[in-house]
Coordinates of C-alpha atoms in Angstrom, one line a residue:
M998 CA -5.8 -7.8 -5.5
A999 CA -8.4 -10.1 -3.4
R1000 CA -7.4 -12.6 -1.7
V1001 CA -11.1 -14.2 -1.4
V1002 CA -13.5 -14.0 -4.4
F1003 CA -17.1 -14.9 -3.8
V1004 CA -19.2 -16.1 -6.9
H1005 CA -23.1 -15.3 -6.3
G1006 CA -25.9 -17.8 -7.6
V1007 CA -29.1 -17.4 -9.3
G1008 CA -32.0 -14.5 -9.0
K1009 CA -29.1 -11.6 -9.1
Q1010 CA -30.1 -9.7 -12.5
Y1011 CA -31.8 -6.9 -10.9
L1012 CA -28.6 -6.4 -8.8
S1013 CA -25.0 -4.9 -9.4
E1014 CA -21.6 -5.9 -8.1
D1015 CA -21.3 -3.0 -6.0
S1016 CA -24.7 -4.3 -4.2
L1017 CA -23.8 -7.8 -3.5
V1018 CA -20.5 -6.6 -2.2
R1019 CA -22.7 -4.6 0.4
D1020 CA -24.5 -7.3 1.4
I1021 CA -22.0 -10.0 1.0
V1022 CA -18.7 -8.6 2.6
P1023 CA -20.1 -8.0 6.0
E1024 CA -21.3 -11.5 6.2
L1025 CA -18.2 -13.4 5.2
R1026 CA -16.1 -11.5 7.7
G1027 CA -18.8 -11.8 10.2
G1028 CA -18.4 -16.0 9.6
V1029 CA -14.7 -15.9 9.8
R1030 CA -14.7 -14.0 12.7
L1031 CA -17.5 -16.4 14.6
A1032 CA -15.4 -19.2 13.9
G1033 CA -12.4 -17.5 15.6
A1034 CA -14.1 -17.2 18.5
E1035 CA -15.5 -20.6 18.5
A1036 CA -12.1 -22.0 17.8
A1037 CA -10.7 -19.6 20.8
A1038 CA -12.9 -20.6 23.0
R1039 CA -12.4 -24.3 22.4
V1040 CA -8.7 -24.2 23.3
G1041 CA -9.6 -22.1 26.1
A1042 CA -7.6 -18.9 24.5
G1043 CA -8.8 -15.3 24.2
A1044 CA -11.0 -14.5 21.1
D1045 CA -8.9 -11.7 19.6
G1046 CA -6.0 -12.8 17.2
A1047 CA -7.5 -16.2 16.8
V1048 CA -8.2 -16.3 13.1
A1049 CA -7.1 -13.2 10.7
V1050 CA -10.4 -11.9 9.4
P1051 CA -9.9 -10.5 6.0
A1052 CA -9.9 -6.7 5.2
P1053 CA -13.0 -5.7 2.9
E1054 CA -10.6 -4.7 0.4
D1055 CA -9.4 -8.3 0.3
I1056 CA -13.0 -10.0 -0.9
A1057 CA -14.3 -9.3 -4.2
V1058 CA -17.4 -10.5 -5.8
A1059 CA -17.7 -11.7 -9.1
F1060 CA -20.6 -10.9 -10.7
Y1061 CA -22.6 -12.2 -13.9
G1062 CA -26.3 -11.2 -13.0
D1063 CA -27.0 -9.0 -15.5
L1064 CA -26.3 -12.0 -18.3
F1065 CA -29.7 -13.0 -17.4
R1066 CA -31.3 -9.3 -16.9
P1067 CA -34.1 -9.0 -19.9
A1068 CA -33.5 -6.7 -22.9
G1069 CA -36.4 -3.9 -23.0
T1070 CA -38.7 -2.5 -20.7
R1071 CA -41.9 -5.3 -21.3
A1072 CA -43.2 -5.7 -18.0
D1073 CA -43.9 -9.5 -18.8
D1074 CA -40.5 -10.4 -19.7
E1075 CA -40.3 -12.6 -16.5
N1076 CA -43.7 -13.3 -15.8
F1077 CA -43.2 -17.1 -16.0
Q1078 CA -46.0 -19.3 -16.0
A1079 CA -46.3 -23.2 -16.0
A1080 CA -46.5 -23.8 -19.1
D1081 CA -43.0 -21.9 -19.5
V1082 CA -41.2 -24.8 -18.5
E1083 CA -40.3 -25.9 -21.7
S1084 CA -37.4 -28.0 -22.1
D1085 CA -36.6 -31.4 -20.8
L1086 CA -33.5 -30.3 -18.7
E1087 CA -35.9 -27.7 -17.0
F1088 CA -38.6 -30.0 -16.3
E1089 CA -35.8 -32.7 -14.6
L1090 CA -34.3 -30.2 -12.6
L1091 CA -38.1 -28.7 -11.2
M1092 CA -38.9 -32.9 -10.7
A1093 CA -35.7 -33.2 -8.8
W1094 CA -36.2 -29.8 -6.8
W1095 CA -39.8 -31.5 -6.0
A1096 CA -38.5 -34.7 -4.9
E1097 CA -35.8 -33.5 -2.7
A1098 CA -38.7 -31.0 -1.1
A1099 CA -41.0 -33.9 -0.2
R1100 CA -37.9 -36.0 1.1
T1101 CA -37.2 -33.1 3.6
D1102 CA -40.2 -31.7 4.4
P1103 CA -43.3 -33.9 5.5
Q1104 CA -45.8 -30.8 4.3
V1105 CA -44.7 -31.3 0.5
P1106 CA -46.5 -34.2 -1.2
A1107 CA -44.5 -36.5 -3.2
P1108 CA -44.1 -36.8 -6.8
D1109 CA -46.7 -39.2 -8.3
E1110 CA -44.8 -41.7 -10.2
S1111 CA -47.7 -44.0 -11.3
G1112 CA -47.7 -44.4 -15.1
T1113 CA -44.6 -42.6 -15.6
R1114 CA -41.2 -43.5 -16.9
G1115 CA -39.2 -40.5 -15.6
T1116 CA -38.4 -37.6 -17.5
V1117 CA -38.7 -38.8 -21.0
G1118 CA -42.3 -40.5 -20.4
W1119 CA -43.6 -37.0 -19.4
A1120 CA -42.1 -35.6 -22.5
A1121 CA -44.0 -37.6 -24.7
A1122 CA -47.4 -36.2 -23.5
Q1123 CA -47.1 -32.4 -23.3
G1124 CA -50.4 -32.3 -21.6
L1125 CA -49.8 -34.3 -19.1
R1126 CA -46.3 -32.8 -18.4
L1127 CA -48.0 -29.3 -18.0
K1128 CA -50.2 -30.6 -15.3
T1129 CA -47.2 -32.2 -13.4
V1130 CA -45.6 -28.8 -13.7
R1131 CA -48.2 -27.0 -12.0
R1132 CA -48.6 -29.9 -9.4
A1133 CA -44.7 -29.5 -9.0
L1134 CA -45.1 -25.5 -8.3
D1135 CA -47.7 -25.9 -6.0
A1136 CA -46.3 -28.5 -4.1
L1137 CA -42.8 -26.2 -3.6
T1138 CA -44.2 -23.0 -3.2
G1139 CA -46.5 -24.6 -0.2
A1140 CA -42.9 -26.0 1.3
Q1141 CA -42.2 -24.8 4.6
F1142 CA -38.6 -23.3 3.5
L1143 CA -40.2 -21.7 0.1
E1144 CA -43.1 -20.2 2.1
G1145 CA -43.7 -16.7 -0.1
V1146 CA -41.8 -17.5 -3.3
R1147 CA -43.8 -17.3 -6.3
D1148 CA -44.0 -19.5 -9.2
R1149 CA -42.4 -16.9 -11.8
V1150 CA -39.5 -16.5 -9.1
L1151 CA -39.1 -20.4 -9.2
I1152 CA -39.4 -20.9 -12.8
G1153 CA -36.9 -18.0 -13.3
N1154 CA -34.3 -19.7 -11.0
L1155 CA -34.1 -23.1 -13.1
K1156 CA -34.1 -21.4 -16.2
Q1157 CA -30.9 -19.6 -15.3
V1158 CA -29.8 -22.8 -14.5
V1159 CA -30.5 -24.4 -17.7
R1160 CA -29.1 -21.5 -20.0
Y1161 CA -25.9 -21.2 -18.3
L1162 CA -25.5 -25.1 -18.8
T1163 CA -26.9 -25.0 -22.5
D1164 CA -26.0 -21.4 -24.0
P1165 CA -22.4 -21.5 -24.9
D1166 CA -22.4 -17.4 -24.9
I1167 CA -23.8 -17.0 -21.3
R1168 CA -21.3 -19.8 -20.3
T1169 CA -18.3 -18.0 -21.6
R1170 CA -19.0 -14.6 -20.5
A1171 CA -20.2 -15.3 -17.1
Q1172 CA -17.1 -17.6 -16.6
A1173 CA -14.9 -14.7 -17.9
A1174 CA -16.4 -12.4 -15.0
V1175 CA -15.2 -15.1 -12.5
A1176 CA -11.8 -15.5 -14.2
A1177 CA -11.1 -11.5 -14.3
H1178 CA -11.2 -11.8 -10.3
L1179 CA -8.6 -15.1 -10.3
T1180 CA -5.4 -13.6 -10.0
P1181 CA -1.8 -14.9 -8.2
D1182 CA -3.4 -13.3 -4.7
T1183 CA -6.4 -15.3 -4.8
R1184 CA -6.2 -17.5 -1.6
V1185 CA -10.1 -18.9 -1.2
V1186 CA -12.8 -19.1 -3.6
V1187 CA -16.3 -19.0 -2.0
A1188 CA -19.3 -20.0 -4.3
H1189 CA -23.1 -20.1 -3.6
S1190 CA -25.6 -22.1 -5.7
L1191 CA -25.2 -21.8 -9.8
G1192 CA -21.7 -19.7 -8.7
T1193 CA -20.5 -23.1 -7.8
V1194 CA -20.8 -24.5 -11.1
L1195 CA -19.1 -21.1 -12.5
A1196 CA -16.3 -21.3 -9.8
Y1197 CA -14.9 -25.0 -10.3
E1198 CA -15.4 -24.5 -14.1
A1199 CA -13.3 -21.3 -14.0
L1200 CA -10.6 -22.6 -12.1
C1201 CA -10.5 -25.8 -14.3
A1202 CA -10.1 -23.3 -16.9
A1203 CA -7.5 -21.5 -15.7
A1204 CA -5.5 -25.0 -14.7
A1205 CA -5.6 -25.8 -18.3
A1206 CA -4.2 -22.3 -19.6
R1207 CA -1.2 -21.0 -20.3
G1208 CA 1.0 -17.9 -19.0
E1209 CA -0.2 -16.1 -16.0
D1210 CA -3.0 -18.0 -14.9
A1211 CA -0.6 -20.8 -14.6
D1212 CA 0.7 -19.2 -11.1
L1213 CA -2.8 -19.7 -9.9
D1214 CA -2.6 -21.4 -6.3
V1215 CA -6.1 -21.6 -4.7
R1216 CA -5.6 -22.7 -1.1
M1217 CA -9.4 -23.3 -0.6
L1218 CA -12.6 -23.7 -2.7
V1219 CA -15.7 -23.6 -0.1
T1220 CA -19.1 -24.3 -2.1
L1221 CA -22.3 -23.5 -0.8
G1222 CA -25.8 -24.9 -1.3
S1223 CA -24.1 -26.8 -4.5
P1224 CA -25.8 -28.6 -7.1
L1225 CA -22.7 -29.9 -8.6
G1226 CA -23.9 -33.5 -7.4
M1227 CA -26.9 -33.5 -9.7
R1228 CA -25.6 -36.5 -12.0
G1229 CA -28.1 -35.8 -14.7
V1230 CA -28.8 -32.2 -14.6
V1231 CA -25.1 -30.9 -13.9
L1232 CA -22.5 -33.0 -13.5
N1233 CA -22.4 -34.9 -16.7
R1234 CA -22.7 -31.2 -18.5
L1235 CA -19.6 -30.1 -16.9
R1236 CA -16.4 -28.5 -18.6
P1237 CA -14.2 -30.6 -18.6
A1238 CA -16.7 -33.5 -18.7
P1239 CA -16.3 -36.1 -16.1
V1240 CA -13.6 -39.3 -16.6
D1241 CA -15.5 -42.5 -15.8
G1242 CA -17.9 -40.5 -13.7
R1243 CA -15.3 -38.7 -11.6
A1244 CA -14.9 -34.9 -12.4
V1245 CA -11.7 -33.7 -12.9
W1246 CA -10.1 -31.9 -10.0
P1247 CA -8.6 -28.2 -10.9
R1248 CA -4.5 -28.6 -10.6
N1249 CA -4.5 -25.0 -9.0
L1250 CA -6.6 -25.9 -6.2
R1251 CA -5.4 -27.3 -2.7
A1252 CA -8.9 -28.1 -0.7
W1253 CA -12.3 -28.0 -1.3
T1254 CA -14.9 -27.7 1.3
N1255 CA -18.5 -28.3 0.3
I1256 CA -21.2 -27.4 3.0
A1257 CA -25.0 -28.1 2.6
D1258 CA -28.1 -27.2 4.5
T1259 CA -29.7 -30.3 5.8
T1260 CA -33.1 -28.9 3.8
D1261 CA -31.3 -27.0 0.8
I1262 CA -33.5 -28.6 -2.1
V1263 CA -30.9 -27.1 -4.7
A1264 CA -28.2 -29.3 -3.2
V1265 CA -30.0 -32.3 -3.9
V1266 CA -26.7 -34.1 -3.4
R1267 CA -25.3 -33.2 -0.5
E1268 CA -22.2 -35.2 -0.7
I1269 CA -20.3 -34.4 -3.4
A1270 CA -17.0 -35.9 -2.7
P1271 CA -17.9 -39.7 -4.6
A1272 CA -17.9 -37.8 -7.5
F1273 CA -14.9 -35.0 -6.9
G1274 CA -12.7 -37.2 -4.9
P1275 CA -12.0 -38.0 -1.3
A1276 CA -10.4 -34.4 -0.8
V1277 CA -13.9 -33.1 -0.8
N1278 CA -14.5 -32.3 2.9
D1279 CA -18.6 -32.7 2.7
L1280 CA -20.2 -30.5 5.9
V1281 CA -23.9 -30.3 6.9
V1282 CA -25.3 -26.9 8.5
H1283 CA -28.4 -25.7 9.5
N1284 CA -29.5 -22.3 8.3
G1285 CA -33.3 -22.2 9.5
T1286 CA -36.3 -21.1 7.5
H1287 CA -33.7 -19.9 4.6
M1288 CA -32.5 -23.0 3.6
H1289 CA -30.5 -21.8 0.3
D1290 CA -29.5 -18.3 1.8
A1291 CA -25.9 -17.2 1.0
T1292 CA -25.6 -15.1 4.1
R1293 CA -26.8 -18.0 6.1
Y1294 CA -24.5 -19.8 4.8
L1295 CA -21.3 -17.1 5.4
T1296 CA -22.3 -16.9 8.9
A1297 CA -22.3 -20.6 9.7
I1298 CA -19.0 -21.4 11.4
E1299 CA -18.3 -24.0 9.4
T1300 CA -17.9 -21.9 6.2
G1301 CA -16.0 -19.3 8.4
R1302 CA -13.6 -21.9 9.5
A1303 CA -13.0 -23.2 6.1
I1304 CA -12.2 -19.6 4.6
A1305 CA -9.8 -18.8 7.8
A1306 CA -8.0 -22.2 7.2
G1307 CA -7.7 -21.2 3.1
L1308 CA -6.3 -17.7 4.4
A1309 CA -4.0 -19.4 6.6
G1310 CA -2.4 -22.0 4.4
T1311 CA -3.3 -24.5 6.5
A1312 CA -6.5 -25.9 4.7
D1313 CA -4.1 -28.8 3.3
E1314 CA -2.4 -29.6 6.1

């Protein structure tokens, strides 16, 4: 069984496990190899043998994207527009992305907060909220790191996050897709974007279960571009729920490395240790113009180093 399990993020509804394996596995292995070469150079040794790069067959992808694929053949099933940002949670998430984009990109205008009282205030006036949604989409699609991304893609992505958090059937089936790959052989779980929420909850569920799942011993969780630290949108909706503001630590997890790009608007809260405990190692990387791209995260030396430590069993030393 696979020693490394990767859990993908949003926007994969038209892909498959096989197509993601084709894209993810080489980049994950490459990141570990780069980390090994960097470590060898630092100690003055040869690069060969510095770390054990996982074999392709040692890496599995937990795929759940098909759960968000629209049924039927209508061409406009995902032709989302501003008016499709309907729920308060969707609106709150969009506003958080906008605020973060404005904070990290000088080209993005900040949200106009005059005359408002946050999400609840906007919810009281749907016409005003629709206007605000349009402004948010204009601002985000004009951001340096989101150039070329269409409104319908942004809206579709935030809807997937909200559906996972609010639709019990989607949540159960998505977690089942992750749990199917978690075995006593699993040493490292790597997750990206919404997948970090699934990975965390799946590990917690496995820790709470009895029988075979009790043998699960994950040495390293690596979260990439994670929204887990967003208290209002994500953190307070986790299962199990936080206790006194502190999230539950999965008993089957030894170490956790959380990695975020400096301009990743999805990872609004880049340091999650205050919410999940001091054992989380929060790191910052730079992914260039593709700040939230999974393959950019995987080829970062920091990611490769964390994966290698988990495989070597040195993560908790």
